[in-house]
Amino acid sequence: MGTLAIQASLLFPCASKSSSSIEGGRPNGGVSQNLYAKFSSLTVKRLPRRTLLQFIGFSSMVLHVNPDFAAPMPDMKEPEAIRTLKLASGVRIQEIIEGEGPEASEGDIVQLNYVCRRSNGYFVHSTVDQFSGESAPVILPLDENKIIKGLKDVLVGMKVGGKRRALIPPSVGYINENLKPIPDEFGPRRSLLTHANEPLIFEVQLLKVL
């Protein structure tokens, strides 16, 4: 109660001055009598802590239930699943980006960028520099006698601007060292041919149909 009196004196200085004139529960001054007449029926009670907590919980429940008070929820769209197409050759293809340009057909000459990785994700070779981002696209004929058959199957039917990811089994991969694409540098070339007998992941982006 002492704390309440101090807080009241800080918030309402006039109350501390007139408190001495109140004796026997009734004020003596004229202004004080008017105030007393207006607020004599007002009773201030201290709320129990449990009641206050219940009120707060009830308020939060109302905000949660009533959509008029709750903040609007943004529309959440589920990401589209990337479908995998399995070819008769065993190649598995995922369409990452569907191009809008001309479509590549068997026998065409195409320009593309690619990244080659092992099936466990380890990097093997790429036409795009991992540090500078500069690219050196390759030009390949869609002829399985000149490029690995698995990659030809991936590129046929692609549209310019498209991007595909494919798992190529060794049976339609580098069955001989003369098949492209293959790096000109000794180190990357050796690294690629070292893993020729295992499935390889190619991520290709078709740039042009020449």
mmCIF file with all atom_site columns, N, CA and C in Angstrom, residues 122-147:
data_model
loop_
_atom_site.group_PDB
_atom_site.id
_atom_site.type_symbol
_atom_site.label_atom_id
_atom_site.label_alt_id
_atom_site.label_comp_id
_atom_site.label_asym_id
_atom_site.label_entity_id
_atom_site.label_seq_id
_atom_site.pdbx_PDB_ins_code
_atom_site.Cartn_x
_atom_site.Cartn_y
_atom_site.Cartn_z
_atom_site.occupancy
_atom_site.B_iso_or_equiv
_atom_site.pdbx_formal_charge
_atom_site.auth_seq_id
_atom_site.auth_comp_id
_atom_site.auth_asym_id
_atom_site.auth_atom_id
_atom_site.pdbx_PDB_model_num
ATOM 1  N N  . TYR A 1 122 ? 30.990 -35.522 -56.370 1.00 0.00 ? 122 TYR A N  1
ATOM 2  C CA . TYR A 1 122 ? 32.326 -34.946 -56.512 1.00 0.00 ? 122 TYR A CA 1
ATOM 3  C C  . TYR A 1 122 ? 32.537 -34.424 -57.931 1.00 0.00 ? 122 TYR A C  1
ATOM 4  N N  . PHE A 1 123 ? 33.124 -33.222 -57.988 1.00 0.00 ? 123 PHE A N  1
ATOM 5  C CA . PHE A 1 123 ? 33.342 -32.547 -59.262 1.00 0.00 ? 123 PHE A CA 1
ATOM 6  C C  . PHE A 1 123 ? 34.382 -33.290 -60.110 1.00 0.00 ? 123 PHE A C  1
ATOM 7  N N  . VAL A 1 124 ? 34.116 -33.355 -61.446 1.00 0.00 ? 124 VAL A N  1
ATOM 8  C CA . VAL A 1 124 ? 35.051 -33.970 -62.378 1.00 0.00 ? 124 VAL A CA 1
ATOM 9  C C  . VAL A 1 124 ? 35.534 -32.942 -63.404 1.00 0.00 ? 124 VAL A C  1
ATOM 10 N N  . HIS A 1 125 ? 34.595 -32.338 -64.123 1.00 0.00 ? 125 HIS A N  1
ATOM 11 C CA . HIS A 1 125 ? 34.977 -31.354 -65.136 1.00 0.00 ? 125 HIS A CA 1
ATOM 12 C C  . HIS A 1 125 ? 33.793 -30.470 -65.477 1.00 0.00 ? 125 HIS A C  1
ATOM 13 N N  . SER A 1 126 ? 34.101 -29.252 -65.976 1.00 0.00 ? 126 SER A N  1
ATOM 14 C CA . SER A 1 126 ? 33.054 -28.326 -66.355 1.00 0.00 ? 126 SER A CA 1
ATOM 15 C C  . SER A 1 126 ? 33.575 -27.343 -67.396 1.00 0.00 ? 126 SER A C  1
ATOM 16 N N  . THR A 1 127 ? 32.661 -26.853 -68.225 1.00 0.00 ? 127 THR A N  1
ATOM 17 C CA . THR A 1 127 ? 33.027 -25.801 -69.175 1.00 0.00 ? 127 THR A CA 1
ATOM 18 C C  . THR A 1 127 ? 32.887 -24.416 -68.542 1.00 0.00 ? 127 THR A C  1
ATOM 19 N N  . VAL A 1 128 ? 32.380 -24.359 -67.323 1.00 0.00 ? 128 VAL A N  1
ATOM 20 C CA . VAL A 1 128 ? 32.229 -23.099 -66.596 1.00 0.00 ? 128 VAL A CA 1
ATOM 21 C C  . VAL A 1 128 ? 33.218 -23.078 -65.442 1.00 0.00 ? 128 VAL A C  1
ATOM 22 N N  . ASP A 1 129 ? 34.054 -22.056 -65.391 1.00 0.00 ? 129 ASP A N  1
ATOM 23 C CA . ASP A 1 129 ? 35.042 -21.934 -64.321 1.00 0.00 ? 129 ASP A CA 1
ATOM 24 C C  . ASP A 1 129 ? 34.329 -21.717 -62.989 1.00 0.00 ? 129 ASP A C  1
ATOM 25 N N  . GLN A 1 130 ? 34.671 -22.532 -61.989 1.00 0.00 ? 130 GLN A N  1
ATOM 26 C CA . GLN A 1 130 ? 33.992 -22.468 -60.704 1.00 0.00 ? 130 GLN A CA 1
ATOM 27 C C  . GLN A 1 130 ? 34.293 -21.194 -59.934 1.00 0.00 ? 130 GLN A C  1
ATOM 28 N N  . PHE A 1 131 ? 35.417 -20.546 -60.235 1.00 0.00 ? 131 PHE A N  1
ATOM 29 C CA . PHE A 1 131 ? 35.822 -19.367 -59.474 1.00 0.00 ? 131 PHE A CA 1
ATOM 30 C C  . PHE A 1 131 ? 35.450 -18.063 -60.190 1.00 0.00 ? 131 PHE A C  1
ATOM 31 N N  . SER A 1 132 ? 35.780 -17.961 -61.465 1.00 0.00 ? 132 SER A N  1
ATOM 32 C CA . SER A 1 132 ? 35.503 -16.727 -62.202 1.00 0.00 ? 132 SER A CA 1
ATOM 33 C C  . SER A 1 132 ? 34.109 -16.695 -62.820 1.00 0.00 ? 132 SER A C  1
ATOM 34 N N  . GLY A 1 133 ? 33.519 -17.868 -63.034 1.00 0.00 ? 133 GLY A N  1
ATOM 35 C CA . GLY A 1 133 ? 32.211 -17.937 -63.676 1.00 0.00 ? 133 GLY A CA 1
ATOM 36 C C  . GLY A 1 133 ? 32.288 -17.851 -65.191 1.00 0.00 ? 133 GLY A C  1
ATOM 37 N N  . GLU A 1 134 ? 33.498 -17.697 -65.742 1.00 0.00 ? 134 GLU A N  1
ATOM 38 C CA . GLU A 1 134 ? 33.646 -17.634 -67.190 1.00 0.00 ? 134 GLU A CA 1
ATOM 39 C C  . GLU A 1 134 ? 33.408 -19.020 -67.797 1.00 0.00 ? 134 GLU A C  1
ATOM 40 N N  . SER A 1 135 ? 32.818 -19.033 -68.978 1.00 0.00 ? 135 SER A N  1
ATOM 41 C CA . SER A 1 135 ? 32.489 -20.301 -69.615 1.00 0.00 ? 135 SER A CA 1
ATOM 42 C C  . SER A 1 135 ? 33.205 -20.439 -70.949 1.00 0.00 ? 135 SER A C  1
ATOM 43 N N  . ALA A 1 136 ? 33.458 -21.686 -71.320 1.00 0.00 ? 136 ALA A N  1
ATOM 44 C CA . ALA A 1 136 ? 34.046 -22.018 -72.619 1.00 0.00 ? 136 ALA A CA 1
ATOM 45 C C  . ALA A 1 136 ? 33.178 -23.107 -73.230 1.00 0.00 ? 136 ALA A C  1
ATOM 46 N N  . PRO A 1 137 ? 32.045 -22.717 -73.819 1.00 0.00 ? 137 PRO A N  1
ATOM 47 C CA . PRO A 1 137 ? 31.095 -23.707 -74.354 1.00 0.00 ? 137 PRO A CA 1
ATOM 48 C C  . PRO A 1 137 ? 31.746 -24.620 -75.389 1.00 0.00 ? 137 PRO A C  1
ATOM 49 N N  . VAL A 1 138 ? 31.226 -25.839 -75.460 1.00 0.00 ? 138 VAL A N  1
ATOM 50 C CA . VAL A 1 138 ? 31.712 -26.800 -76.445 1.00 0.00 ? 138 VAL A CA 1
ATOM 51 C C  . VAL A 1 138 ? 30.679 -26.939 -77.552 1.00 0.00 ? 138 VAL A C  1
ATOM 52 N N  . ILE A 1 139 ? 31.160 -27.308 -78.732 1.00 0.00 ? 139 ILE A N  1
ATOM 53 C CA . ILE A 1 139 ? 30.298 -27.567 -79.887 1.00 0.00 ? 139 ILE A CA 1
ATOM 54 C C  . ILE A 1 139 ? 30.370 -29.055 -80.195 1.00 0.00 ? 139 ILE A C  1
ATOM 55 N N  . LEU A 1 140 ? 29.208 -29.698 -80.178 1.00 0.00 ? 140 LEU A N  1
ATOM 56 C CA . LEU A 1 140 ? 29.168 -31.146 -80.346 1.00 0.00 ? 140 LEU A CA 1
ATOM 57 C C  . LEU A 1 140 ? 28.125 -31.536 -81.396 1.00 0.00 ? 140 LEU A C  1
ATOM 58 N N  . PRO A 1 141 ? 28.444 -32.583 -82.191 1.00 0.00 ? 141 PRO A N  1
ATOM 59 C CA . PRO A 1 141 ? 27.426 -33.144 -83.088 1.00 0.00 ? 141 PRO A CA 1
ATOM 60 C C  . PRO A 1 141 ? 26.591 -34.178 -82.327 1.00 0.00 ? 141 PRO A C  1
ATOM 61 N N  . LEU A 1 142 ? 25.312 -34.191 -82.577 1.00 0.00 ? 142 LEU A N  1
ATOM 62 C CA . LEU A 1 142 ? 24.457 -35.177 -81.921 1.00 0.00 ? 142 LEU A CA 1
ATOM 63 C C  . LEU A 1 142 ? 24.518 -36.492 -82.687 1.00 0.00 ? 142 LEU A C  1
ATOM 64 N N  . ASP A 1 143 ? 25.683 -37.104 -82.561 1.00 0.00 ? 143 ASP A N  1
ATOM 65 C CA . ASP A 1 143 ? 25.996 -38.358 -83.250 1.00 0.00 ? 143 ASP A CA 1
ATOM 66 C C  . ASP A 1 143 ? 26.674 -39.262 -82.242 1.00 0.00 ? 143 ASP A C  1
ATOM 67 N N  . GLU A 1 144 ? 26.055 -40.401 -81.945 1.00 0.00 ? 144 GLU A N  1
ATOM 68 C CA . GLU A 1 144 ? 26.591 -41.273 -80.902 1.00 0.00 ? 144 GLU A CA 1
ATOM 69 C C  . GLU A 1 144 ? 27.913 -41.925 -81.279 1.00 0.00 ? 144 GLU A C  1
ATOM 70 N N  . ASN A 1 145 ? 28.329 -41.781 -82.510 1.00 0.00 ? 145 ASN A N  1
ATOM 71 C CA . ASN A 1 145 ? 29.660 -42.272 -82.883 1.00 0.00 ? 145 ASN A CA 1
ATOM 72 C C  . ASN A 1 145 ? 30.751 -41.258 -82.551 1.00 0.00 ? 145 ASN A C  1
ATOM 73 N N  . LYS A 1 146 ? 30.321 -40.015 -82.192 1.00 0.00 ? 146 LYS A N  1
ATOM 74 C CA . LYS A 1 146 ? 31.294 -38.961 -81.889 1.00 0.00 ? 146 LYS A CA 1
ATOM 75 C C  . LYS A 1 146 ? 31.199 -38.453 -80.451 1.00 0.00 ? 146 LYS A C  1
ATOM 76 N N  . ILE A 1 147 ? 30.040 -38.576 -79.856 1.00 0.00 ? 147 ILE A N  1
ATOM 77 C CA . ILE A 1 147 ? 29.883 -38.197 -78.446 1.00 0.00 ? 147 ILE A CA 1
ATOM 78 C C  . ILE A 1 147 ? 29.298 -39.389 -77.693 1.00 0.00 ? 147 ILE A C  1
#
